[in-house]
Amino acid sequence: MSISNPLKAAAVASVLAMGSFALATATPAAADHHKSKPAQAQKNIVETAVGTGVHETLVAAVQAADLVDTLASPGPFTVFAPTDDAFGALPAGTVDTLLLPENKHDLQDILKYHVVAGRVPAAKLSAAIQQNGGSYTFETVAGEELTASFSADNNIVITDGANRTSTVTMADVKTTNGVIHVTNGVFLPG
């Protein structure tokens, strides 16, 4: 699945203009990984996503949906950020169709489904899962629900409204206006 050339060029230009904030390849976010403290970020959610090198599709979608200003605002927000590979796993043509101007509202709804109001670090999410008997349901800014639980190997897993599961592959990427949890899947409402 490809991003249209103008959007890809804009995303690449943004990366070059803003510098990079490389995310190292990481193992899934296990419940016990929340004790380590990542380095303090100097960039907001959008600037951080632009610089990762693995969120070009997400950045292009945020731009097409006119959500850059929202996600660069003070927040705070928690963003579950699908990688380019996660978007690539969607059925062929899905991303290109969502990036069309006439589908802007649908794209906004899907992107807002990945955002939670407030700062929710992995430790807080893990505690909520444990305190609620192994799963914790929470509301996104889209007004839809996601459910967090642990996989058999103790990684944080998010189940969306379509009953699809995604693993948090990197937790607690701190930004000036919130936190990013990198996921290996795209959330879709039911």
GROMACS .gro file of C-alpha atoms in nm:
model
  190
    1MET     CA    1   0.000   0.000   0.000
    2SER     CA    2   0.147   0.332  -0.093
    3ILE     CA    3   0.104   0.690   0.012
    4SER     CA    4   0.037   0.937  -0.267
    5ASN     CA    5   0.358   1.106  -0.383
    6PRO     CA    6   0.264   1.461  -0.269
    7LEU     CA    7   0.178   1.339   0.083
    8LYS     CA    8   0.489   1.123   0.103
    9ALA     CA    9   0.703   1.413  -0.019
   10ALA     CA   10   0.546   1.641   0.243
   11ALA     CA   11   0.614   1.385   0.517
   12VAL     CA   12   0.975   1.338   0.404
   13ALA     CA   13   1.025   1.714   0.381
   14SER     CA   14   0.887   1.750   0.734
   15VAL     CA   15   1.129   1.488   0.862
   16LEU     CA   16   1.424   1.663   0.698
   17ALA     CA   17   1.314   2.005   0.820
   18MET     CA   18   1.256   1.901   1.180
   19GLY     CA   19   1.547   1.665   1.233
   20SER     CA   20   1.509   1.316   1.361
   21PHE     CA   21   1.409   1.146   1.677
   22ALA     CA   22   1.492   0.786   1.600
   23LEU     CA   23   1.309   0.516   1.786
   24ALA     CA   24   1.524   0.211   1.834
   25THR     CA   25   1.379  -0.122   1.734
   26ALA     CA   26   1.217  -0.246   2.048
   27THR     CA   27   1.063  -0.554   2.195
   28PRO     CA   28   0.695  -0.547   2.285
   29ALA     CA   29   0.601  -0.345   2.591
   30ALA     CA   30   0.587  -0.589   2.877
   31ALA     CA   31   0.413  -0.495   3.197
   32ASP     CA   32   0.746  -0.488   3.381
   33HIS     CA   33   0.906  -0.245   3.131
   34HIS     CA   34   0.724   0.052   3.281
   35LYS     CA   35   0.978   0.091   3.563
   36SER     CA   36   1.254   0.230   3.342
   37LYS     CA   37   1.249   0.600   3.263
   38PRO     CA   38   1.291   0.703   2.898
   39ALA     CA   39   1.480   1.021   2.817
   40GLN     CA   40   1.278   1.343   2.843
   41ALA     CA   41   1.149   1.452   2.503
   42GLN     CA   42   1.180   1.804   2.368
   43LYS     CA   43   0.918   1.766   2.093
   44ASN     CA   44   0.539   1.742   2.082
   45ILE     CA   45   0.349   1.435   1.962
   46VAL     CA   46   0.346   1.537   1.595
   47GLU     CA   47   0.713   1.639   1.586
   48THR     CA   48   0.810   1.314   1.754
   49ALA     CA   49   0.608   1.103   1.510
   50VAL     CA   50   0.757   1.291   1.215
   51GLY     CA   51   1.107   1.204   1.328
   52THR     CA   52   1.071   0.833   1.400
   53GLY     CA   53   1.114   0.703   1.046
   54VAL     CA   54   0.844   0.440   1.106
   55HIS     CA   55   0.537   0.664   1.118
   56GLU     CA   56   0.531   0.822   0.769
   57THR     CA   57   0.182   0.688   0.697
   58LEU     CA   58   0.051   0.809   1.032
   59VAL     CA   59   0.201   1.155   0.978
   60ALA     CA   60   0.053   1.173   0.627
   61ALA     CA   61  -0.287   1.071   0.766
   62VAL     CA   62  -0.271   1.330   1.046
   63GLN     CA   63  -0.187   1.596   0.786
   64ALA     CA   64  -0.467   1.484   0.550
   65ALA     CA   65  -0.717   1.485   0.838
   66ASP     CA   66  -0.614   1.837   0.948
   67LEU     CA   67  -0.529   1.711   1.298
   68VAL     CA   68  -0.172   1.846   1.318
   69ASP     CA   69  -0.269   2.152   1.523
   70THR     CA   70  -0.482   1.943   1.759
   71LEU     CA   71  -0.205   1.690   1.828
   72ALA     CA   72   0.052   1.970   1.863
   73SER     CA   73  -0.165   2.155   2.118
   74PRO     CA   74  -0.084   2.141   2.492
   75GLY     CA   75  -0.302   1.834   2.550
   76PRO     CA   76  -0.196   1.621   2.719
   77PHE     CA   77  -0.279   1.321   2.501
   78THR     CA   78  -0.189   0.956   2.489
   79VAL     CA   79  -0.149   0.835   2.132
   80PHE     CA   80  -0.137   0.472   2.027
   81ALA     CA   81   0.074   0.515   1.711
   82PRO     CA   82   0.059   0.243   1.445
   83THR     CA   83   0.378   0.192   1.247
   84ASP     CA   84   0.400   0.203   0.869
   85ASP     CA   85   0.401  -0.179   0.872
   86ALA     CA   86   0.075  -0.176   1.070
   87PHE     CA   87  -0.090   0.045   0.807
   88GLY     CA   88   0.063  -0.176   0.537
   89ALA     CA   89  -0.116  -0.479   0.682
   90LEU     CA   90  -0.458  -0.323   0.611
   91PRO     CA   91  -0.640  -0.445   0.299
   92ALA     CA   92  -0.492  -0.309  -0.026
   93GLY     CA   93  -0.612   0.043  -0.107
   94THR     CA   94  -0.745   0.121   0.243
   95VAL     CA   95  -0.493   0.392   0.327
   96ASP     CA   96  -0.508   0.555  -0.019
   97THR     CA   97  -0.888   0.562   0.002
   98LEU     CA   98  -0.886   0.715   0.351
   99LEU     CA   99  -0.641   0.986   0.239
  100LEU     CA  100  -0.885   1.112  -0.026
  101PRO     CA  101  -1.038   1.452   0.064
  102GLU     CA  102  -1.391   1.314   0.050
  103ASN     CA  103  -1.302   1.064   0.328
  104LYS     CA  104  -1.153   1.323   0.564
  105HIS     CA  105  -1.425   1.276   0.829
  106ASP     CA  106  -1.378   0.896   0.834
  107LEU     CA  107  -1.001   0.942   0.857
  108GLN     CA  108  -1.043   1.185   1.148
  109ASP     CA  109  -1.265   0.934   1.329
  110ILE     CA  110  -1.012   0.653   1.285
  111LEU     CA  111  -0.721   0.870   1.399
  112LYS     CA  112  -0.915   1.000   1.702
  113TYR     CA  113  -0.980   0.635   1.789
  114HIS     CA  114  -0.604   0.612   1.858
  115VAL     CA  115  -0.600   0.906   2.102
  116VAL     CA  116  -0.690   0.920   2.471
  117ALA     CA  117  -0.731   1.246   2.663
  118GLY     CA  118  -0.464   1.279   2.930
  119ARG     CA  119  -0.124   1.126   2.988
  120VAL     CA  120  -0.154   0.747   3.037
  121PRO     CA  121   0.187   0.590   3.088
  122ALA     CA  122   0.232   0.212   3.063
  123ALA     CA  123   0.256   0.180   3.442
  124LYS     CA  124  -0.088   0.336   3.486
  125LEU     CA  125  -0.237   0.122   3.206
  126SER     CA  126  -0.079  -0.194   3.353
  127ALA     CA  127  -0.215  -0.112   3.699
  128ALA     CA  128  -0.565  -0.057   3.557
  129ILE     CA  129  -0.551  -0.394   3.378
  130GLN     CA  130  -0.448  -0.568   3.702
  131GLN     CA  131  -0.705  -0.383   3.916
  132ASN     CA  132  -0.986  -0.475   3.676
  133GLY     CA  133  -0.933  -0.850   3.666
  134GLY     CA  134  -0.709  -0.870   3.360
  135SER     CA  135  -0.868  -0.623   3.120
  136TYR     CA  136  -0.941  -0.252   3.124
  137THR     CA  137  -1.182  -0.073   2.891
  138PHE     CA  138  -1.130   0.297   2.827
  139GLU     CA  139  -1.275   0.566   2.603
  140THR     CA  140  -1.089   0.742   2.322
  141VAL     CA  141  -1.143   1.100   2.206
  142ALA     CA  142  -1.353   0.952   1.923
  143GLY     CA  143  -1.604   0.840   2.188
  144GLU     CA  144  -1.532   0.474   2.112
  145GLU     CA  145  -1.386   0.216   2.348
  146LEU     CA  146  -1.064   0.014   2.347
  147THR     CA  147  -0.975  -0.268   2.585
  148ALA     CA  148  -0.627  -0.324   2.723
  149SER     CA  149  -0.507  -0.660   2.856
  150PHE     CA  150  -0.189  -0.865   2.882
  151SER     CA  151  -0.078  -1.128   2.634
  152ALA     CA  152   0.048  -1.466   2.753
  153ASP     CA  153   0.403  -1.324   2.750
  154ASN     CA  154   0.295  -1.022   2.960
  155ASN     CA  155   0.286  -0.761   2.681
  156ILE     CA  156   0.018  -0.492   2.670
  157VAL     CA  157  -0.240  -0.577   2.404
  158ILE     CA  158  -0.515  -0.345   2.283
  159THR     CA  159  -0.841  -0.484   2.142
  160ASP     CA  160  -1.046  -0.253   1.921
  161GLY     CA  161  -1.419  -0.242   1.842
  162ALA     CA  162  -1.369  -0.481   1.549
  163ASN     CA  163  -1.219  -0.731   1.798
  164ARG     CA  164  -0.873  -0.697   1.639
  165THR     CA  165  -0.572  -0.705   1.870
  166SER     CA  166  -0.257  -0.496   1.849
  167THR     CA  167   0.051  -0.517   2.070
  168VAL     CA  168   0.222  -0.215   2.222
  169THR     CA  169   0.574  -0.263   2.084
  170MET     CA  170   0.726   0.042   2.251
  171ALA     CA  171   0.573   0.221   2.548
  172ASP     CA  172   0.619   0.559   2.709
  173VAL     CA  173   0.774   0.767   2.433
  174LYS     CA  174   0.752   1.097   2.618
  175THR     CA  175   0.661   1.418   2.439
  176THR     CA  176   0.604   1.770   2.563
  177ASN     CA  177   0.227   1.727   2.533
  178GLY     CA  178   0.172   1.364   2.617
  179VAL     CA  179   0.295   1.012   2.561
  180ILE     CA  180   0.312   0.780   2.261
  181HIS     CA  181   0.272   0.402   2.272
  182VAL     CA  182   0.384   0.247   1.942
  183THR     CA  183   0.155  -0.033   1.818
  184ASN     CA  184   0.184  -0.304   1.556
  185GLY     CA  185  -0.177  -0.263   1.444
  186VAL     CA  186  -0.433  -0.003   1.340
  187PHE     CA  187  -0.746   0.027   1.554
  188LEU     CA  188  -1.083   0.014   1.379
  189PRO     CA  189  -1.419   0.082   1.542
  190GLY     CA  190  -1.675  -0.201   1.547
   0.00000   0.00000   0.00000
